[in-house]
Amino acid sequence: MSSILGSLKLVSAKRSAGTDPVINRRYKLCQKVREQIALAEALKVGDTFTARRLRRVRDESGVSQVIEVATKVKEWWFFNGGKVCVQLRYGSKVVPLTAKGDKNSIEVSDADEMIVVFKKLEQAINAGELDSQIQAASELVRAKFKK
């Protein structure tokens, strides 16, 4: 009589601890860039944009429910002498766009160009071109919570 476990291919394997934090930071930042693209597209047509988040709340009987709430999205651009300057933000920190850290904004002339810039920034994030700058900004954000 043959054993059921004997008919299976048994191996010794260990599950990895989790995903790479660099990938998580890229994903988080790309989600925020997509929100900025949606905000810029809404601004272009004269509409408003609000992001939706899931939030867990308890009702008066103590039962926990997950509801969808609207949250305001802060613009990552500002006006500077007739031009619009776009910044990349990680949490509350501005991400420098060069390795030296001396440039932190991109100058654009209109909403169409702003949308193109955000799409290019998303591509640069996914390609890993800004990993060191994002990590530095992430460490600054985390340092605020350790106080």
PDB file of C-alpha atoms in Angstrom:
ATOM      1  CA  MET A   1       0.000   0.000   0.000  1.00  0.00           C
ATOM      2  CA  SER A   2       1.466   3.352  -1.046  1.00  0.00           C
ATOM      3  CA  SER A   3       1.369   6.460   1.100  1.00  0.00           C
ATOM      4  CA  ILE A   4      -0.554   9.516  -0.082  1.00  0.00           C
ATOM      5  CA  LEU A   5       2.260  11.855   1.003  1.00  0.00           C
ATOM      6  CA  GLY A   6       4.738   9.592  -0.770  1.00  0.00           C
ATOM      7  CA  SER A   7       2.973  10.336  -4.052  1.00  0.00           C
ATOM      8  CA  LEU A   8       3.556  14.082  -3.663  1.00  0.00           C
ATOM      9  CA  LYS A   9       6.726  16.014  -4.436  1.00  0.00           C
ATOM     10  CA  LEU A  10       7.900  17.266  -1.050  1.00  0.00           C
ATOM     11  CA  VAL A  11      10.447  20.111  -0.854  1.00  0.00           C
ATOM     12  CA  SER A  12      11.974  22.264   1.849  1.00  0.00           C
ATOM     13  CA  ALA A  13      11.012  25.887   1.199  1.00  0.00           C
ATOM     14  CA  LYS A  14      10.846  29.082   3.184  1.00  0.00           C
ATOM     15  CA  ARG A  15       8.391  31.886   2.467  1.00  0.00           C
ATOM     16  CA  SER A  16       9.965  35.274   1.950  1.00  0.00           C
ATOM     17  CA  ALA A  17       9.383  37.854   4.689  1.00  0.00           C
ATOM     18  CA  GLY A  18       7.484  40.250   2.419  1.00  0.00           C
ATOM     19  CA  THR A  19       7.767  42.456  -0.565  1.00  0.00           C
ATOM     20  CA  ASP A  20      10.701  44.711  -1.210  1.00  0.00           C
ATOM     21  CA  PRO A  21      10.245  48.124   0.475  1.00  0.00           C
ATOM     22  CA  VAL A  22      11.565  49.842  -2.674  1.00  0.00           C
ATOM     23  CA  ILE A  23       8.717  48.310  -4.678  1.00  0.00           C
ATOM     24  CA  ASN A  24       6.211  49.378  -2.002  1.00  0.00           C
ATOM     25  CA  ARG A  25       7.473  52.977  -2.103  1.00  0.00           C
ATOM     26  CA  ARG A  26       7.307  53.021  -5.904  1.00  0.00           C
ATOM     27  CA  TYR A  27       3.755  51.677  -5.840  1.00  0.00           C
ATOM     28  CA  LYS A  28       2.627  54.176  -3.197  1.00  0.00           C
ATOM     29  CA  LEU A  29       4.133  57.121  -5.068  1.00  0.00           C
ATOM     30  CA  CYS A  30       2.701  55.991  -8.423  1.00  0.00           C
ATOM     31  CA  GLN A  31      -0.770  55.830  -6.855  1.00  0.00           C
ATOM     32  CA  LYS A  32      -0.372  59.431  -5.689  1.00  0.00           C
ATOM     33  CA  VAL A  33       0.919  60.530  -9.105  1.00  0.00           C
ATOM     34  CA  ARG A  34      -2.173  58.975 -10.719  1.00  0.00           C
ATOM     35  CA  GLU A  35      -4.313  61.024  -8.330  1.00  0.00           C
ATOM     36  CA  GLN A  36      -2.436  64.158  -9.432  1.00  0.00           C
ATOM     37  CA  ILE A  37      -3.079  63.262 -13.079  1.00  0.00           C
ATOM     38  CA  ALA A  38      -6.799  62.874 -12.353  1.00  0.00           C
ATOM     39  CA  LEU A  39      -6.779  66.181 -10.441  1.00  0.00           C
ATOM     40  CA  ALA A  40      -5.034  67.977 -13.329  1.00  0.00           C
ATOM     41  CA  GLU A  41      -7.452  66.483 -15.876  1.00  0.00           C
ATOM     42  CA  ALA A  42     -10.422  67.610 -13.764  1.00  0.00           C
ATOM     43  CA  LEU A  43      -8.905  71.089 -13.468  1.00  0.00           C
ATOM     44  CA  LYS A  44      -8.435  71.207 -17.241  1.00  0.00           C
ATOM     45  CA  VAL A  45     -12.150  70.653 -17.911  1.00  0.00           C
ATOM     46  CA  GLY A  46     -13.276  72.798 -14.973  1.00  0.00           C
ATOM     47  CA  ASP A  47     -14.444  69.898 -12.812  1.00  0.00           C
ATOM     48  CA  THR A  48     -13.569  68.882  -9.253  1.00  0.00           C
ATOM     49  CA  PHE A  49     -11.805  65.707  -8.165  1.00  0.00           C
ATOM     50  CA  THR A  50     -11.973  63.952  -4.826  1.00  0.00           C
ATOM     51  CA  ALA A  51     -10.195  60.723  -4.059  1.00  0.00           C
ATOM     52  CA  ARG A  52     -12.028  57.874  -2.345  1.00  0.00           C
ATOM     53  CA  ARG A  53     -10.599  55.952   0.603  1.00  0.00           C
ATOM     54  CA  LEU A  54     -11.893  53.031   2.622  1.00  0.00           C
ATOM     55  CA  ARG A  55     -12.291  53.737   6.332  1.00  0.00           C
ATOM     56  CA  ARG A  56     -13.337  51.405   9.133  1.00  0.00           C
ATOM     57  CA  VAL A  57     -15.926  52.925  11.491  1.00  0.00           C
ATOM     58  CA  ARG A  58     -18.002  51.617  14.383  1.00  0.00           C
ATOM     59  CA  ASP A  59     -21.691  52.353  14.570  1.00  0.00           C
ATOM     60  CA  GLU A  60     -23.587  53.001  17.810  1.00  0.00           C
ATOM     61  CA  SER A  61     -24.096  49.273  18.428  1.00  0.00           C
ATOM     62  CA  GLY A  62     -20.331  48.657  18.223  1.00  0.00           C
ATOM     63  CA  VAL A  63     -20.357  46.839  14.885  1.00  0.00           C
ATOM     64  CA  SER A  64     -17.376  47.686  12.700  1.00  0.00           C
ATOM     65  CA  GLN A  65     -18.050  48.528   9.064  1.00  0.00           C
ATOM     66  CA  VAL A  66     -15.907  49.585   6.137  1.00  0.00           C
ATOM     67  CA  ILE A  67     -17.227  52.659   4.350  1.00  0.00           C
ATOM     68  CA  GLU A  68     -15.956  54.719   1.445  1.00  0.00           C
ATOM     69  CA  VAL A  69     -15.180  58.353   2.228  1.00  0.00           C
ATOM     70  CA  ALA A  70     -14.092  61.251   0.047  1.00  0.00           C
ATOM     71  CA  THR A  71     -10.739  62.850   0.782  1.00  0.00           C
ATOM     72  CA  LYS A  72      -9.288  66.049  -0.575  1.00  0.00           C
ATOM     73  CA  VAL A  73      -6.204  65.766  -2.761  1.00  0.00           C
ATOM     74  CA  LYS A  74      -3.594  68.486  -2.274  1.00  0.00           C
ATOM     75  CA  GLU A  75      -2.149  69.889  -5.489  1.00  0.00           C
ATOM     76  CA  TRP A  76       1.544  69.210  -6.133  1.00  0.00           C
ATOM     77  CA  TRP A  77       1.907  72.355  -8.250  1.00  0.00           C
ATOM     78  CA  PHE A  78       2.054  76.092  -7.642  1.00  0.00           C
ATOM     79  CA  PHE A  79       2.275  79.271  -9.702  1.00  0.00           C
ATOM     80  CA  ASN A  80       5.659  80.960 -10.014  1.00  0.00           C
ATOM     81  CA  GLY A  81       5.833  84.101 -12.158  1.00  0.00           C
ATOM     82  CA  GLY A  82       3.260  83.124 -14.777  1.00  0.00           C
ATOM     83  CA  LYS A  83       4.537  79.547 -15.024  1.00  0.00           C
ATOM     84  CA  VAL A  84       3.402  76.495 -13.130  1.00  0.00           C
ATOM     85  CA  CYS A  85       5.958  74.531 -11.111  1.00  0.00           C
ATOM     86  CA  VAL A  86       5.281  70.849 -10.485  1.00  0.00           C
ATOM     87  CA  GLN A  87       6.829  69.046  -7.510  1.00  0.00           C
ATOM     88  CA  LEU A  88       6.948  65.365  -6.625  1.00  0.00           C
ATOM     89  CA  ARG A  89       5.967  64.718  -3.002  1.00  0.00           C
ATOM     90  CA  TYR A  90       6.392  61.682  -0.774  1.00  0.00           C
ATOM     91  CA  GLY A  91       4.117  62.243   2.195  1.00  0.00           C
ATOM     92  CA  SER A  92       4.778  65.790   3.322  1.00  0.00           C
ATOM     93  CA  LYS A  93       8.281  65.936   1.840  1.00  0.00           C
ATOM     94  CA  VAL A  94       9.286  67.245  -1.592  1.00  0.00           C
ATOM     95  CA  VAL A  95      11.337  64.676  -3.504  1.00  0.00           C
ATOM     96  CA  PRO A  96      14.434  66.158  -5.174  1.00  0.00           C
ATOM     97  CA  LEU A  97      14.538  65.328  -8.871  1.00  0.00           C
ATOM     98  CA  THR A  98      18.324  65.184  -9.215  1.00  0.00           C
ATOM     99  CA  ALA A  99      20.888  63.048  -7.411  1.00  0.00           C
ATOM    100  CA  LYS A 100      22.522  66.177  -6.001  1.00  0.00           C
ATOM    101  CA  GLY A 101      19.190  67.350  -4.615  1.00  0.00           C
ATOM    102  CA  ASP A 102      19.513  70.855  -6.050  1.00  0.00           C
ATOM    103  CA  LYS A 103      16.427  70.721  -8.340  1.00  0.00           C
ATOM    104  CA  ASN A 104      12.988  69.928  -6.945  1.00  0.00           C
ATOM    105  CA  SER A 105      10.482  71.349  -9.466  1.00  0.00           C
ATOM    106  CA  ILE A 106       9.543  71.057 -13.121  1.00  0.00           C
ATOM    107  CA  GLU A 107       8.321  74.156 -14.930  1.00  0.00           C
ATOM    108  CA  VAL A 108       5.288  73.733 -17.193  1.00  0.00           C
ATOM    109  CA  SER A 109       3.172  76.201 -19.127  1.00  0.00           C
ATOM    110  CA  ASP A 110      -0.332  74.683 -19.039  1.00  0.00           C
ATOM    111  CA  ALA A 111      -2.486  71.801 -17.786  1.00  0.00           C
ATOM    112  CA  ASP A 112      -1.795  69.625 -20.847  1.00  0.00           C
ATOM    113  CA  GLU A 113       1.942  69.825 -20.287  1.00  0.00           C
ATOM    114  CA  MET A 114       1.422  69.165 -16.557  1.00  0.00           C
ATOM    115  CA  ILE A 115      -0.415  65.915 -17.319  1.00  0.00           C
ATOM    116  CA  VAL A 116       2.413  64.834 -19.642  1.00  0.00           C
ATOM    117  CA  VAL A 117       4.990  65.653 -16.928  1.00  0.00           C
ATOM    118  CA  PHE A 118       3.109  63.586 -14.322  1.00  0.00           C
ATOM    119  CA  LYS A 119       2.934  60.637 -16.738  1.00  0.00           C
ATOM    120  CA  LYS A 120       6.692  60.905 -17.373  1.00  0.00           C
ATOM    121  CA  LEU A 121       7.321  61.072 -13.622  1.00  0.00           C
ATOM    122  CA  GLU A 122       5.280  57.900 -13.186  1.00  0.00           C
ATOM    123  CA  GLN A 123       7.415  56.179 -15.833  1.00  0.00           C
ATOM    124  CA  ALA A 124      10.617  57.365 -14.119  1.00  0.00           C
ATOM    125  CA  ILE A 125       9.370  56.039 -10.771  1.00  0.00           C
ATOM    126  CA  ASN A 126       8.513  52.646 -12.263  1.00  0.00           C
ATOM    127  CA  ALA A 127      11.916  52.500 -13.988  1.00  0.00           C
ATOM    128  CA  GLY A 128      13.651  53.085 -10.651  1.00  0.00           C
ATOM    129  CA  GLU A 129      15.278  56.383 -11.656  1.00  0.00           C
ATOM    130  CA  LEU A 130      14.217  58.102  -8.428  1.00  0.00           C
ATOM    131  CA  ASP A 131      14.690  55.252  -5.919  1.00  0.00           C
ATOM    132  CA  SER A 132      17.468  56.918  -3.904  1.00  0.00           C
ATOM    133  CA  GLN A 133      15.607  60.237  -3.699  1.00  0.00           C
ATOM    134  CA  ILE A 134      12.369  58.477  -2.694  1.00  0.00           C
ATOM    135  CA  GLN A 135      14.189  56.496  -0.012  1.00  0.00           C
ATOM    136  CA  ALA A 136      15.688  59.689   1.430  1.00  0.00           C
ATOM    137  CA  ALA A 137      12.258  61.348   1.526  1.00  0.00           C
ATOM    138  CA  SER A 138      10.774  58.212   3.097  1.00  0.00           C
ATOM    139  CA  GLU A 139      13.387  58.267   5.864  1.00  0.00           C
ATOM    140  CA  LEU A 140      12.609  61.930   6.565  1.00  0.00           C
ATOM    141  CA  VAL A 141       8.892  61.166   6.814  1.00  0.00           C
ATOM    142  CA  ARG A 142       9.532  58.165   9.090  1.00  0.00           C
ATOM    143  CA  ALA A 143      11.813  60.249  11.325  1.00  0.00           C
ATOM    144  CA  LYS A 144       8.887  62.549  12.139  1.00  0.00           C
ATOM    145  CA  PHE A 145       6.935  59.601  13.578  1.00  0.00           C
ATOM    146  CA  LYS A 146       9.803  58.388  15.810  1.00  0.00           C
ATOM    147  CA  LYS A 147       9.921  61.541  17.915  1.00  0.00           C
TER     148      LYS A 147
END
